[in-house]
PDB file of C-alpha atoms in Angstrom:
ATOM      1  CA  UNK M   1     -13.563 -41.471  20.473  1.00 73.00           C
ATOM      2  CA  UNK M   2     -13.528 -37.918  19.663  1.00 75.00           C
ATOM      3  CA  UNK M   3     -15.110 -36.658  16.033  1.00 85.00           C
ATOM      4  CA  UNK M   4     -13.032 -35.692  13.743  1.00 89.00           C
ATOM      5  CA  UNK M   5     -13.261 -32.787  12.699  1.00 91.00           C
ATOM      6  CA  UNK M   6     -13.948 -31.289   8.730  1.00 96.00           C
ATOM      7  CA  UNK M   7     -11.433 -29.478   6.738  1.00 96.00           C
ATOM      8  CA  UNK M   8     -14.161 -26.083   7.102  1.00 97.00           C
ATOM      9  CA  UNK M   9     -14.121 -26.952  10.750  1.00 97.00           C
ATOM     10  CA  UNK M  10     -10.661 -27.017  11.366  1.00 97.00           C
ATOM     11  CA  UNK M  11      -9.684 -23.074   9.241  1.00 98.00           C
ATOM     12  CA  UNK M  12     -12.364 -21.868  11.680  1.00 98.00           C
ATOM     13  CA  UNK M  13     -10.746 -23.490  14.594  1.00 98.00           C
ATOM     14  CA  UNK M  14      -7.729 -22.225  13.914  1.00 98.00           C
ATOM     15  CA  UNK M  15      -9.200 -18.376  14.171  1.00 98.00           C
ATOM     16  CA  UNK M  16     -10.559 -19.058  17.228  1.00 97.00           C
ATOM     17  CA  UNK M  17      -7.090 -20.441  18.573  1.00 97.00           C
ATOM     18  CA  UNK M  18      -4.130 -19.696  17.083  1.00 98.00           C
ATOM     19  CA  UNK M  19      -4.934 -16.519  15.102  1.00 98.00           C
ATOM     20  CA  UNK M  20      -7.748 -15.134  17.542  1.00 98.00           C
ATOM     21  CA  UNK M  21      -5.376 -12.466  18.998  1.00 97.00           C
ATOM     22  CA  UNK M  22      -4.624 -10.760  14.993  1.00 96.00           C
ATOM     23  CA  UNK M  23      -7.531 -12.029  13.623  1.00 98.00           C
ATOM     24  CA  UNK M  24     -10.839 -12.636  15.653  1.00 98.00           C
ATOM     25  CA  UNK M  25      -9.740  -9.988  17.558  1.00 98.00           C
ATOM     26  CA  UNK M  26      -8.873  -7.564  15.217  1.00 98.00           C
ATOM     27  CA  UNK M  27     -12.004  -8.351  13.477  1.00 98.00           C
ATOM     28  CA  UNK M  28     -14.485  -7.903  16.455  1.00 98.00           C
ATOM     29  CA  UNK M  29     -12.748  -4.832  17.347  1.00 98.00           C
ATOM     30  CA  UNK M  30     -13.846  -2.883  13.643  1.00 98.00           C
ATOM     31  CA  UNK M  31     -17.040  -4.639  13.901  1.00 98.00           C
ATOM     32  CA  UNK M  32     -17.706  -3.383  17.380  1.00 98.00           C
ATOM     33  CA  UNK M  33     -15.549  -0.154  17.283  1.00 98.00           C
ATOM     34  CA  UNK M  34     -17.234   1.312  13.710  1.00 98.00           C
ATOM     35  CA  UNK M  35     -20.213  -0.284  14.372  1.00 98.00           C
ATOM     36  CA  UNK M  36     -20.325  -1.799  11.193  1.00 98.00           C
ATOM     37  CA  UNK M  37     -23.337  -4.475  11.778  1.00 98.00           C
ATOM     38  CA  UNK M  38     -26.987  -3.659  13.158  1.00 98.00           C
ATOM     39  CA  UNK M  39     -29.961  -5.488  14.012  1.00 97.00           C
ATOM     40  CA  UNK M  40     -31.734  -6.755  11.188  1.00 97.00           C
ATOM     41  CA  UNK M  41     -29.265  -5.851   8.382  1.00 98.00           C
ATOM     42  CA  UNK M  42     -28.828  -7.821   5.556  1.00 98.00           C
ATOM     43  CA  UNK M  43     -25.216  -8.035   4.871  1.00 98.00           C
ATOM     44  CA  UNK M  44     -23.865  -8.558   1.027  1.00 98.00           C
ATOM     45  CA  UNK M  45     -20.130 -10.358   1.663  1.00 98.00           C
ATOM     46  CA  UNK M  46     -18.524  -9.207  -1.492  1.00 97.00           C
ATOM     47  CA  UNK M  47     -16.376 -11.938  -2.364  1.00 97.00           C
ATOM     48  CA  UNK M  48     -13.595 -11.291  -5.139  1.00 93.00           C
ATOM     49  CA  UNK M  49     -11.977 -14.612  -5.430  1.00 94.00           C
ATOM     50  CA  UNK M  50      -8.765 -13.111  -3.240  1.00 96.00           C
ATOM     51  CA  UNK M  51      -7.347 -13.946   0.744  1.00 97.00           C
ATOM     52  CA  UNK M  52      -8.721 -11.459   1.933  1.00 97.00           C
ATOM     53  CA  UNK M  53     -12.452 -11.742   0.939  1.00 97.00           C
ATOM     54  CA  UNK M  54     -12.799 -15.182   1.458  1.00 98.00           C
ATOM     55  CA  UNK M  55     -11.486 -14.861   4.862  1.00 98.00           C
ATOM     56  CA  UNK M  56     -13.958 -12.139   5.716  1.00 98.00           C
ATOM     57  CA  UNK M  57     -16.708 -14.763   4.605  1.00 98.00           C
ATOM     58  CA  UNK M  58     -15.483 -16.975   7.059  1.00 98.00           C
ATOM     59  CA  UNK M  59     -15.651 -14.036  10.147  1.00 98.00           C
ATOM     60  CA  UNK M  60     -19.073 -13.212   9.072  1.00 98.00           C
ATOM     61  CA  UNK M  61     -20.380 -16.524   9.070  1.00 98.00           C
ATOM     62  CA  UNK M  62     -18.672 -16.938  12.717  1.00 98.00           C
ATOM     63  CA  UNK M  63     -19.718 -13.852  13.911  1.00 98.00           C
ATOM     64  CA  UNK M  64     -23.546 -14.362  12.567  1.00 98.00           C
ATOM     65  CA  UNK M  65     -23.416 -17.625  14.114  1.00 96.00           C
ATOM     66  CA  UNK M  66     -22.069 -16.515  17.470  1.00 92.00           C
ATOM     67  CA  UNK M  67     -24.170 -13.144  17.930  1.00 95.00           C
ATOM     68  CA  UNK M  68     -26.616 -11.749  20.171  1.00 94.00           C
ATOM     69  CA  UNK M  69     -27.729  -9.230  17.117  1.00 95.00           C
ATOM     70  CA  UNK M  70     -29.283 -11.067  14.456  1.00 97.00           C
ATOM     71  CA  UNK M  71     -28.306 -10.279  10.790  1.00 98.00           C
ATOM     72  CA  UNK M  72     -28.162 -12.184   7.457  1.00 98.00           C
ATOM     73  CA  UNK M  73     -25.754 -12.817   5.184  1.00 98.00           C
ATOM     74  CA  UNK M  74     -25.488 -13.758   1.666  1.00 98.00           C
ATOM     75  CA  UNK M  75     -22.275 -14.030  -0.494  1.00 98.00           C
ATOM     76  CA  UNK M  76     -22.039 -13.004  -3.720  1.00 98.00           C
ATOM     77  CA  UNK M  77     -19.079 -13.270  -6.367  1.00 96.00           C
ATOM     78  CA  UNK M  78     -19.175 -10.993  -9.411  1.00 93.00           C
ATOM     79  CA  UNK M  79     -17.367 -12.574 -12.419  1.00 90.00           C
ATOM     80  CA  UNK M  80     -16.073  -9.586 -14.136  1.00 87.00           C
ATOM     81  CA  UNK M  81     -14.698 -11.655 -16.900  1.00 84.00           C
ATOM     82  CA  UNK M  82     -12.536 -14.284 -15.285  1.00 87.00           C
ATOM     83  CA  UNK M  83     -10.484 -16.817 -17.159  1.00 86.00           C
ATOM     84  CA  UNK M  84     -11.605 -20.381 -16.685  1.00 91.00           C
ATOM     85  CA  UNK M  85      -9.107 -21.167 -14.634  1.00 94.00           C
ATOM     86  CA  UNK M  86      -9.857 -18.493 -12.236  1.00 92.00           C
ATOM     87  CA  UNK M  87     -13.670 -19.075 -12.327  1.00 94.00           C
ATOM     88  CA  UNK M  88     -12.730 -22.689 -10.762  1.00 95.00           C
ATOM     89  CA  UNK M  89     -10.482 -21.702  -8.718  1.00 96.00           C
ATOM     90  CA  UNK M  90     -12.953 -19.744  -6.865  1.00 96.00           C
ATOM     91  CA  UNK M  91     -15.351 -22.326  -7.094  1.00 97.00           C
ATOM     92  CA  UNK M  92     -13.188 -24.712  -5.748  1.00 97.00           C
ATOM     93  CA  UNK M  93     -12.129 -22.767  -2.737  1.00 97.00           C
ATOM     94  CA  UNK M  94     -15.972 -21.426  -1.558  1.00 98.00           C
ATOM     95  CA  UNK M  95     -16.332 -25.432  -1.783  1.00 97.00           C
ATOM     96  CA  UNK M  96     -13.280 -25.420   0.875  1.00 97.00           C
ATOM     97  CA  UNK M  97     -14.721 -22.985   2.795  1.00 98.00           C
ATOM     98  CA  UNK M  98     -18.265 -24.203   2.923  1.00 97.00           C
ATOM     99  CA  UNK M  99     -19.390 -21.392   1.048  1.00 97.00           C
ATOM    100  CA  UNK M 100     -22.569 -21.241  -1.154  1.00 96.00           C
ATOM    101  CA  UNK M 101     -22.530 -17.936  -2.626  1.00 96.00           C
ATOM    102  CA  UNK M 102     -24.285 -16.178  -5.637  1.00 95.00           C
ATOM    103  CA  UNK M 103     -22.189 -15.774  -8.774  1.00 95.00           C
ATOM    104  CA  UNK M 104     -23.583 -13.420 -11.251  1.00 92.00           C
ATOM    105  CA  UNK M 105     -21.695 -12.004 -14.284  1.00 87.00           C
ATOM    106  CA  UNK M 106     -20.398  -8.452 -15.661  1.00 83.00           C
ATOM    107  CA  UNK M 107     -18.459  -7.301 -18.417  1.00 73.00           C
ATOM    108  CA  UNK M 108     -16.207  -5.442 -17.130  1.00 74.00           C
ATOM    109  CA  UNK M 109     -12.993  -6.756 -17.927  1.00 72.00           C
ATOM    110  CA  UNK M 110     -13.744  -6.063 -21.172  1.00 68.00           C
ATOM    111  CA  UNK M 111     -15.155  -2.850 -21.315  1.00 68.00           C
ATOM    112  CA  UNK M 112     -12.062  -1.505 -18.903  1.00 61.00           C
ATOM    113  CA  UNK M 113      -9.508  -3.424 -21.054  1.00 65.00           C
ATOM    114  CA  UNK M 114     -10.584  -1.328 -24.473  1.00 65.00           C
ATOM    115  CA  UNK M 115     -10.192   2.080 -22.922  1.00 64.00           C
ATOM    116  CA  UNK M 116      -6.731   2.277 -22.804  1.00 59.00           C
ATOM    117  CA  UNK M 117      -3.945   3.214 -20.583  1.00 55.00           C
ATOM    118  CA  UNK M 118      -4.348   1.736 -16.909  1.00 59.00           C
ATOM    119  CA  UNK M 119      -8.182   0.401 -16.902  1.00 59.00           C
ATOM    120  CA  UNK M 120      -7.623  -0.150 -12.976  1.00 63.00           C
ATOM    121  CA  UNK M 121      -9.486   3.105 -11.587  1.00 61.00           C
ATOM    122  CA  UNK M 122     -12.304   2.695 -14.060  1.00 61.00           C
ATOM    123  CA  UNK M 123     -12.712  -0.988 -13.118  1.00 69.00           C
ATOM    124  CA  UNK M 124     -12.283  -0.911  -9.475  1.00 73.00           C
ATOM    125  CA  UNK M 125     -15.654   2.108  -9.859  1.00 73.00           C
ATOM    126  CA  UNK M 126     -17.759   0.046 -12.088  1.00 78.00           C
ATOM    127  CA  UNK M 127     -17.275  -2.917 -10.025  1.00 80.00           C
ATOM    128  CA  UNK M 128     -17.992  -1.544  -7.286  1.00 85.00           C
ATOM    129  CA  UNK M 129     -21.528  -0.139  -9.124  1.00 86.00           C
ATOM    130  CA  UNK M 130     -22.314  -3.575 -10.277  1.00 88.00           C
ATOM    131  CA  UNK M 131     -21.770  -5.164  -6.297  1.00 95.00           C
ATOM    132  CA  UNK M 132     -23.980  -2.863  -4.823  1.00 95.00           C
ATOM    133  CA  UNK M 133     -26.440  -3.137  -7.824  1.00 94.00           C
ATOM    134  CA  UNK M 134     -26.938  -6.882  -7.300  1.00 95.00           C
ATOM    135  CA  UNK M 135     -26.794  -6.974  -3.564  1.00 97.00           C
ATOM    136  CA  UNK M 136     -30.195  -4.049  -3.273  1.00 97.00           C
ATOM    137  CA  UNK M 137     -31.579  -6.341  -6.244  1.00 96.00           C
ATOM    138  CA  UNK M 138     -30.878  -9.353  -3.327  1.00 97.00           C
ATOM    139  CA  UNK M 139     -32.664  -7.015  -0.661  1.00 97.00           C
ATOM    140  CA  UNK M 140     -29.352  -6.016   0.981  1.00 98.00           C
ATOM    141  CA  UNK M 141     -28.618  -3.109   3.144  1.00 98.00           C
ATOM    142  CA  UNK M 142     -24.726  -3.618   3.116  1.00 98.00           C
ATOM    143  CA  UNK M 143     -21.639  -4.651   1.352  1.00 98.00           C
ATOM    144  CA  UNK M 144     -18.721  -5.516   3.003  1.00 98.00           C
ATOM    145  CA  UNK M 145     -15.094  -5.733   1.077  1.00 97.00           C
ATOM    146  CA  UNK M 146     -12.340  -7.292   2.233  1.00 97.00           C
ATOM    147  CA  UNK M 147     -10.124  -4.045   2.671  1.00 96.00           C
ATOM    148  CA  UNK M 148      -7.731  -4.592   5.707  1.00 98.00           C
ATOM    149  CA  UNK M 149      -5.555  -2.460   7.813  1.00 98.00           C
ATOM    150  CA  UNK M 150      -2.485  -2.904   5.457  1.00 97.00           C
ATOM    151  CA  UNK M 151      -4.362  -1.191   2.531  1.00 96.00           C
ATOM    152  CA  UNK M 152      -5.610   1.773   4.468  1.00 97.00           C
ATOM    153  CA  UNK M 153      -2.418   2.735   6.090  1.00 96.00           C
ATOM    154  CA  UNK M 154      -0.985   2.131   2.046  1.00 96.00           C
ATOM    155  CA  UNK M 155      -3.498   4.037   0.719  1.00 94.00           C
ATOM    156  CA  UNK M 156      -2.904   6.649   2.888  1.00 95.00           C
ATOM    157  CA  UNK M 157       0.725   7.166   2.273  1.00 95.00           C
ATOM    158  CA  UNK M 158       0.098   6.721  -1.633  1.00 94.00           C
ATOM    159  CA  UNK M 159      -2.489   9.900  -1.445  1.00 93.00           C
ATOM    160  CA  UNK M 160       0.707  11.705   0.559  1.00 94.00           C
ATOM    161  CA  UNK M 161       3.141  10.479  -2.091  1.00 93.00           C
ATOM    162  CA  UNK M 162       1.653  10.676  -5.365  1.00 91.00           C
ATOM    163  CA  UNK M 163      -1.388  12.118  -5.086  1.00 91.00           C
ATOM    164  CA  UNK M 164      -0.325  15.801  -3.253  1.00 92.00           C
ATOM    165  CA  UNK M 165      -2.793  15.038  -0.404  1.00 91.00           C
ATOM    166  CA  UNK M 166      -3.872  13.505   2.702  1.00 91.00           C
ATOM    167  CA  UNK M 167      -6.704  11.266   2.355  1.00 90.00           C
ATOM    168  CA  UNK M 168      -7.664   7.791   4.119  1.00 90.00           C
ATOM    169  CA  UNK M 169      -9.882   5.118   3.686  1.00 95.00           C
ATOM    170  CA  UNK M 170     -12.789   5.381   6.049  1.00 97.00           C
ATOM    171  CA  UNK M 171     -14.019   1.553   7.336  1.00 98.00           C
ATOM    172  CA  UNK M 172     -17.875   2.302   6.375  1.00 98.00           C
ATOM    173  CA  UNK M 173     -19.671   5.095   4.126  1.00 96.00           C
ATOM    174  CA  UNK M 174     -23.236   5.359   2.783  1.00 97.00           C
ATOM    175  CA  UNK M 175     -23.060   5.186  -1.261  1.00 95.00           C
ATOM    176  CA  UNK M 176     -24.496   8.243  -3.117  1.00 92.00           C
ATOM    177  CA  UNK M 177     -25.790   6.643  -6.036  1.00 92.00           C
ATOM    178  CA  UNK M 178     -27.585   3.478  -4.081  1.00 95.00           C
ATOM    179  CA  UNK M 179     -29.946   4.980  -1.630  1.00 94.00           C
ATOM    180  CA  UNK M 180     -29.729   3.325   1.639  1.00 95.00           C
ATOM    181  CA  UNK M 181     -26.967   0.958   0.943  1.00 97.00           C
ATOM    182  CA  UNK M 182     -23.766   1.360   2.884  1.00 98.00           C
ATOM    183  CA  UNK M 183     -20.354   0.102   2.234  1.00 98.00           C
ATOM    184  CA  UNK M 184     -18.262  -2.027   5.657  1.00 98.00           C
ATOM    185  CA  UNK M 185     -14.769  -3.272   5.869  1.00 98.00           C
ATOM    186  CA  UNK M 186     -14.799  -5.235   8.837  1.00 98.00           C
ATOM    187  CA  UNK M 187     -11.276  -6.303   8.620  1.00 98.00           C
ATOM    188  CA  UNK M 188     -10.064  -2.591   8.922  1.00 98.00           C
ATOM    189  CA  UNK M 189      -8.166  -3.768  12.240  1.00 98.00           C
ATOM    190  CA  UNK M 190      -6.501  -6.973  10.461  1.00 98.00           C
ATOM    191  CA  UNK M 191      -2.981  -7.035   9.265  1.00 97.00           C
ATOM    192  CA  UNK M 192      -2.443  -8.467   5.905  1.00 97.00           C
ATOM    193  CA  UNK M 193       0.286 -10.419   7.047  1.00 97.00           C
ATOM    194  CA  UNK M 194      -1.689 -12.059   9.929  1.00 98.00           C
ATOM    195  CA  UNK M 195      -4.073 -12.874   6.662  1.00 98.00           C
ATOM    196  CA  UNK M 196      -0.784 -14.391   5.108  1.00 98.00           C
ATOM    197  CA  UNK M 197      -0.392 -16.998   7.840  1.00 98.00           C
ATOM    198  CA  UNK M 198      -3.717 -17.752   8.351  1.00 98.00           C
ATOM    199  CA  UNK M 199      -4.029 -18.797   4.730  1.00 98.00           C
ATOM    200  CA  UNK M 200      -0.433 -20.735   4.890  1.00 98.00           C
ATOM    201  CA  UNK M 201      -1.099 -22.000   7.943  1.00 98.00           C
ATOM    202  CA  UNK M 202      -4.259 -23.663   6.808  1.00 98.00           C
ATOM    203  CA  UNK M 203      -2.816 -24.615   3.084  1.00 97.00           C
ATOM    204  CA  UNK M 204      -5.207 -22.203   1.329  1.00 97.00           C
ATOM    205  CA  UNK M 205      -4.410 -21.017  -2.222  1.00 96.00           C
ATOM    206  CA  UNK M 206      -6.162 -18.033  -3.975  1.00 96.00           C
ATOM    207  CA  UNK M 207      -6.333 -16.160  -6.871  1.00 91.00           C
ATOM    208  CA  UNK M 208      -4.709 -12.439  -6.753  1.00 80.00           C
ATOM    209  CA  UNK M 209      -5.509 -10.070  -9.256  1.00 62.00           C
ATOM    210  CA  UNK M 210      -7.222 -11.515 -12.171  1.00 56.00           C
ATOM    211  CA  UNK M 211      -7.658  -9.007 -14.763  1.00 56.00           C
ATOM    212  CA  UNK M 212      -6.463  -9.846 -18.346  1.00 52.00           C
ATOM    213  CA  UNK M 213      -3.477  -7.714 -18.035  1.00 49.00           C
ATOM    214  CA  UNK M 214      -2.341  -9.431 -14.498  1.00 47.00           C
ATOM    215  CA  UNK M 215      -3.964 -13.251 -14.723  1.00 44.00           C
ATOM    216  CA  UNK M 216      -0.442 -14.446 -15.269  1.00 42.00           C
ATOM    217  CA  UNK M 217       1.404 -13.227 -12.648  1.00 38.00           C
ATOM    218  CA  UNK M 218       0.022  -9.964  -9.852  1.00 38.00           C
ATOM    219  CA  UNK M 219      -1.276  -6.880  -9.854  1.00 42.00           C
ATOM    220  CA  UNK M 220       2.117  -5.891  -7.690  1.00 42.00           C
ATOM    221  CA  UNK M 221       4.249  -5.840 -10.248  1.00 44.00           C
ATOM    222  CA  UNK M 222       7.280  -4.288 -10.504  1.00 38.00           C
ATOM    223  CA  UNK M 223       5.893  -0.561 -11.450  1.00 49.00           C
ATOM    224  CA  UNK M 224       3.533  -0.876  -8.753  1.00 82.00           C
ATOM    225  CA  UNK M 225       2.803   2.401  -6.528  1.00 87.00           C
ATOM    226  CA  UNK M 226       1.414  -0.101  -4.067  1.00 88.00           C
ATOM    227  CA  UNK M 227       4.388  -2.220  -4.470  1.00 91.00           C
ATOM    228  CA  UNK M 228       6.635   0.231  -3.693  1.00 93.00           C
ATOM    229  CA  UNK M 229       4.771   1.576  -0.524  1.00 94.00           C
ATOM    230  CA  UNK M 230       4.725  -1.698   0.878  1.00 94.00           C
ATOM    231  CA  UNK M 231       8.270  -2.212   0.128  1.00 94.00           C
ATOM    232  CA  UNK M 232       8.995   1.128   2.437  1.00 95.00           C
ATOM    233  CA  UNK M 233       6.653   0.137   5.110  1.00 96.00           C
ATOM    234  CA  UNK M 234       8.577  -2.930   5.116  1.00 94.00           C
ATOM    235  CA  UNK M 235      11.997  -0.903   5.402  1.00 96.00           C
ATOM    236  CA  UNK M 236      10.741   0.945   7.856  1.00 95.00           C
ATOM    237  CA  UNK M 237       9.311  -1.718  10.496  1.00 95.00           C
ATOM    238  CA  UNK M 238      12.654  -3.249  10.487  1.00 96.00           C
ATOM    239  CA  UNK M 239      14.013  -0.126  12.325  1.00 96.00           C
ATOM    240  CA  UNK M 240      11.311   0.156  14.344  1.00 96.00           C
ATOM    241  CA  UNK M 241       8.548  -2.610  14.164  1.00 95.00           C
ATOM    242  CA  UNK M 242       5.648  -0.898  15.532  1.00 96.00           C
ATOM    243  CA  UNK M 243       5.758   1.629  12.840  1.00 95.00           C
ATOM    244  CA  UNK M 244       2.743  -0.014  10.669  1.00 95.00           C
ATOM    245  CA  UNK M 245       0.639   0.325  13.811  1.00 95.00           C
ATOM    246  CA  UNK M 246       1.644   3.460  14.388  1.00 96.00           C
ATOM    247  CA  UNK M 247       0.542   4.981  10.822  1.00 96.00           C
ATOM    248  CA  UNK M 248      -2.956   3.221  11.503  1.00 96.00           C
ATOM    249  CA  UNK M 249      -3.394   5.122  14.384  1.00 96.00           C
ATOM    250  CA  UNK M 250      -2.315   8.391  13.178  1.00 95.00           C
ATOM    251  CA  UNK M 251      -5.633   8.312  10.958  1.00 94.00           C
ATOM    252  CA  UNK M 252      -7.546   7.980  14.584  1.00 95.00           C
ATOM    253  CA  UNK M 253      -5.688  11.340  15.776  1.00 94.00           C
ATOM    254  CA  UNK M 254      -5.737  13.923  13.072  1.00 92.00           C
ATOM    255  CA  UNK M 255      -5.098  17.171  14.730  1.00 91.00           C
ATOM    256  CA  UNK M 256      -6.935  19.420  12.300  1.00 89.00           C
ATOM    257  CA  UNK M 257      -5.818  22.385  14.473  1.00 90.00           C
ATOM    258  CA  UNK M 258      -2.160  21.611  12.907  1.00 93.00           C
ATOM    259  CA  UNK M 259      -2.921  21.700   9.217  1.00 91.00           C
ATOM    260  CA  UNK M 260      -2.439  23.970   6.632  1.00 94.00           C
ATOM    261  CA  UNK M 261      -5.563  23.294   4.549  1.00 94.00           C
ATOM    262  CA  UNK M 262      -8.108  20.686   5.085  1.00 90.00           C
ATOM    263  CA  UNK M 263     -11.387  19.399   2.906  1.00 90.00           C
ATOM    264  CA  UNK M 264     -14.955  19.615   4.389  1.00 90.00           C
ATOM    265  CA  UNK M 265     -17.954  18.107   2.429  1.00 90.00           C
ATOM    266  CA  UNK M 266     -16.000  19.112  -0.744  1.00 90.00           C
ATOM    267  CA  UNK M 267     -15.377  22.342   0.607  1.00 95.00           C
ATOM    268  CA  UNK M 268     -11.587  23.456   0.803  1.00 93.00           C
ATOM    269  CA  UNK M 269     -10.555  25.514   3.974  1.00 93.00           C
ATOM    270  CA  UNK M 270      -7.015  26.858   5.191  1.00 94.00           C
ATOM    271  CA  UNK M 271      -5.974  27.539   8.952  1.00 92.00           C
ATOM    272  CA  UNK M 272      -5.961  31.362   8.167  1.00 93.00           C
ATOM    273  CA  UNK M 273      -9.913  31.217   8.500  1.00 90.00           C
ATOM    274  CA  UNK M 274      -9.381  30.224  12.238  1.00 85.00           C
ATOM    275  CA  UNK M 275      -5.871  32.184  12.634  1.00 86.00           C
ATOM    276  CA  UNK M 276      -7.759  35.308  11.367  1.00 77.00           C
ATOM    277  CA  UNK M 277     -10.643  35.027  14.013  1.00 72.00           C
ATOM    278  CA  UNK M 278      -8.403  35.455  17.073  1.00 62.00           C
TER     279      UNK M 278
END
């Protein structure tokens, strides 16, 4: 009679089968393409409480246990502040997962929630201080966030948008204030909608945003900037569907010889520089 199989052993089965094409794959192909993970690094999985961290846990642990360069891992969940409810809710899905992670706690809720205005910028920074803080204190090399394809073509179109420039979201960069730590997103080739039916498909429930302003309902709410962008990505696949794909690549093909102005290490340079040389 065949074993059955556990509940962990059954969400990883069903990356390796049914979602291995926009997951596994998509995974591999950051991990492989960026190079994202050497020998002997020691990999901080940065795990929020959210989809798309806790799936990333799950591809790490595969991929560790599955490949020919040896790395470690450990998890680690900062608890910025989190409502009971949320706390256990994470709890209860690393338990799912068959996750034993370190859980260590920051203030930061708090601190961002007394500044006034929207805290979100200031929190998003001092969180991300505080994850690479703990994981050098663990003897890590890396942290990896759970950033996927969907946010960096968003991002990317928000910075057009709203923000007067054209900026992306790179899928690894050394930190300037942690020397020798370095920042992966290994699921810069995953779709968040492939995430969406991997967690429905497998009955998985997680928390969203869960600052104090948002622990009610999401961070996209209704004024959302993000929100909105995904709304018009949305609009826009339905007249032609490869169009989110398409945006992702663009960032692989910038044609610098096209542009008006571009940035350099900080420094600002216009096309007349090269126009003026010929």
């Amino acid at each position: 009679m065949a074993r059955v199989l556990t509940r962990v052993e059954l969400i990883e089965q069903s990356i390796n089968k049914k979602f291995r094409k926009e997951i596994w794959n998509g995974f591999i192909t950051a991990v492989k393409n960026y190079r994202l993970i050497a020998a002997g690094d020691t990999v901080a999985v940065c795990i929020s409480g959210g989809k798309d961290s806790m799936l990333l846990a799950v591809l790490l642990r595969m991929l560790q246990r599955h490949s020919d360069v040896p790395f470690e891992l450990k998890y680690i969940v900062m608890d910025p502040g989190y409502s009971d409810e949320n706390r256990r809710k994470i709890e209860e899905n690393l338990e799912i997962l068959g996750l034993e992670a370190h859980i260590f706690k920051s203030g930061i809720f708090e601190i961002a929630n007394n500044v006034g205005g929207s805290p979100c910028y200031l929190c998003a920074r001092m969180r991300r201080g505080h994850l690479y803080a703990e994981a050098k204190a663990l003897g890590c090399n890396k942290i990896a966030l759970g950033h996927h394809l969907s946010d960096v073509i968003e991002t990317t179109l928000m910075g057009m948008m709203y923000g007067s420039q054209i900026q992306g979201m790179l899928p690894r960069l050394k930190s300037t204030n942690f020397e020798g730590m370095e920042l992966i997103r290994p699921l810069y080739c995953v779709k968040e909608e492939s995430i969406l039916r991997w967690m429905n498909y497998n009955e998985l429930s997680f928390i969203r945003c869960a600052c104090k302003f948002t622990e009610k309902s999401t961070c996209d709410d209704g004024n959302s900037k993000r929100l909105e962008t995904k709304n018009l990505i949305k609009s826009l696949k339905e007249v032609n569907p490869d169009i989110e794909q398409n945006l992702f690549n663009s960032i692989h093909r910038c044609n610098v010889d096209t542009m008006v102005g571009y940035k350099q290490d900080g420094v600002e340079h216009s096309f007349l520089e090269r126009f003026e040389e010929f």
